[in-house]
Short mmCIF file of C-alpha atoms in Angstrom, two decimals:
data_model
loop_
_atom_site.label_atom_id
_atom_site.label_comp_id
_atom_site.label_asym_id
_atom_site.label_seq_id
_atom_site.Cartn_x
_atom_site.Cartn_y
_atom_site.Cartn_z
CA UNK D 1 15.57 0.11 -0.57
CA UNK D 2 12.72 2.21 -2.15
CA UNK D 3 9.11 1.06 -3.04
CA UNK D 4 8.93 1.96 -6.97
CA UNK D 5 5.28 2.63 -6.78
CA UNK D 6 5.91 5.48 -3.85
CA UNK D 7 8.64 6.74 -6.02
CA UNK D 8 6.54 7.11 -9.08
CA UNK D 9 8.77 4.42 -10.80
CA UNK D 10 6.02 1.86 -11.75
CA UNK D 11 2.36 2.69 -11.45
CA UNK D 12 0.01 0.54 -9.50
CA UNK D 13 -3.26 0.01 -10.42
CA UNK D 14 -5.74 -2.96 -10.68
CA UNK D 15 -8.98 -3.75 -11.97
CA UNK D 16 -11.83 -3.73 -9.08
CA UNK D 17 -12.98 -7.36 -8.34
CA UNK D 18 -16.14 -6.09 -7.67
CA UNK D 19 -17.23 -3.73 -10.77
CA UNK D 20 -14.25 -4.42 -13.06
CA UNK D 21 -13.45 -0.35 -12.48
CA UNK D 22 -9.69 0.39 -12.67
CA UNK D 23 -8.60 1.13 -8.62
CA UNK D 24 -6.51 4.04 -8.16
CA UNK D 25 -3.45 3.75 -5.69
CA UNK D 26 -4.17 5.93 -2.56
CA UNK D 27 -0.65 5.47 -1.16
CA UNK D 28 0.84 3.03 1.27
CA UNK D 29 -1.41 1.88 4.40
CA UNK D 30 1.25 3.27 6.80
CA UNK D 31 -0.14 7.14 5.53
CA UNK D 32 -3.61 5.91 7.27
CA UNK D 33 -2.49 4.75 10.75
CA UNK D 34 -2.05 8.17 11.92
CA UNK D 35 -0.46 11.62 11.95
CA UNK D 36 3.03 10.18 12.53
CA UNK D 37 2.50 6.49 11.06
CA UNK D 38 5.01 7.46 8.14
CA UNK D 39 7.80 8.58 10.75
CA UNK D 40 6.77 4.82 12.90
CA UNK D 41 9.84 2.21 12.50
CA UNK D 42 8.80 -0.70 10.04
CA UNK D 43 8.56 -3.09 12.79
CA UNK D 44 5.96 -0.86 14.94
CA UNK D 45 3.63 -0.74 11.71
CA UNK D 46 4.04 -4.38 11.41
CA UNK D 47 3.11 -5.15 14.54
CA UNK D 48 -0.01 -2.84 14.47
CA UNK D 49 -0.97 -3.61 10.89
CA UNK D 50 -3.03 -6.93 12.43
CA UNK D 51 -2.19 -8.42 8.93
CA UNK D 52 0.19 -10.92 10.51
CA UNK D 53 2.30 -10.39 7.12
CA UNK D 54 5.65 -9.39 7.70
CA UNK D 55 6.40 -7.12 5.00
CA UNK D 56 10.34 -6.42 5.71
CA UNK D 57 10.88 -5.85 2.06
CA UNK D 58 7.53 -4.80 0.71
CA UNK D 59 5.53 -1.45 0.81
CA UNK D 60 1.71 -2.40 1.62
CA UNK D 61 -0.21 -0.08 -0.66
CA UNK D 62 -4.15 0.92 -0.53
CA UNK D 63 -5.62 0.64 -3.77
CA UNK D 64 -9.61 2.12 -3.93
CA UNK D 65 -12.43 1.91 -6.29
CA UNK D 66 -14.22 5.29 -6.73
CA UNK D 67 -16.92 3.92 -8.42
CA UNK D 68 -18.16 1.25 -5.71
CA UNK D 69 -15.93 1.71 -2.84
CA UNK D 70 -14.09 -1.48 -2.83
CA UNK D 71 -10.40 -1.33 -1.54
CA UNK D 72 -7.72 -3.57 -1.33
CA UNK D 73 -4.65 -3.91 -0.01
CA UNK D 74 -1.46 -4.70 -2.26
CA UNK D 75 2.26 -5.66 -1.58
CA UNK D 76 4.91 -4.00 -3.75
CA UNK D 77 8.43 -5.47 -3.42
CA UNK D 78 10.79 -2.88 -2.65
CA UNK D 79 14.22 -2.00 -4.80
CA UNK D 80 17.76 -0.99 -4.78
CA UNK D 81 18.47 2.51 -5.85
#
């Protein structure tokens, strides 16, 4: 299973609830959690996401606002290739 927004297949972006600015995707949260986060087993980032979502099937992506700051955090189901 691949997430289509990692993999350039659909592009993720949504309009900032804050300033109505279009958010830019800066990549899923696991990229964030550390040096080696991307190399992590699904279940470790899980556990240490403090979300309490289980996202077995779903890439968590950080969408941000350049023009206020606001960020968000966004669930993309994942695919078969």
């Amino acid at each position: 299973m691949v997430c289509p927004a990692c993999n350039g297949i659909i592009p993720l972006s949504h309009v900032c609830p804050r300033c109505g600015s279009l958010m830019e995707d800066t990549g899923p949260i696991s990229l964030f959690y550390g040096p080696y986060s991307p190399y992590e087993d699904l279940e470790t980032l899980v556990a240490g996401d403090g979300s309490g979502v289980h996202a077995w099937d779903r890439c968590i992506h950080l969408l941000a606002c350049s023009n206020c700051g606001t960020d968000r955090r966004v669930m993309v189901d994942l695919v078969t290739q």
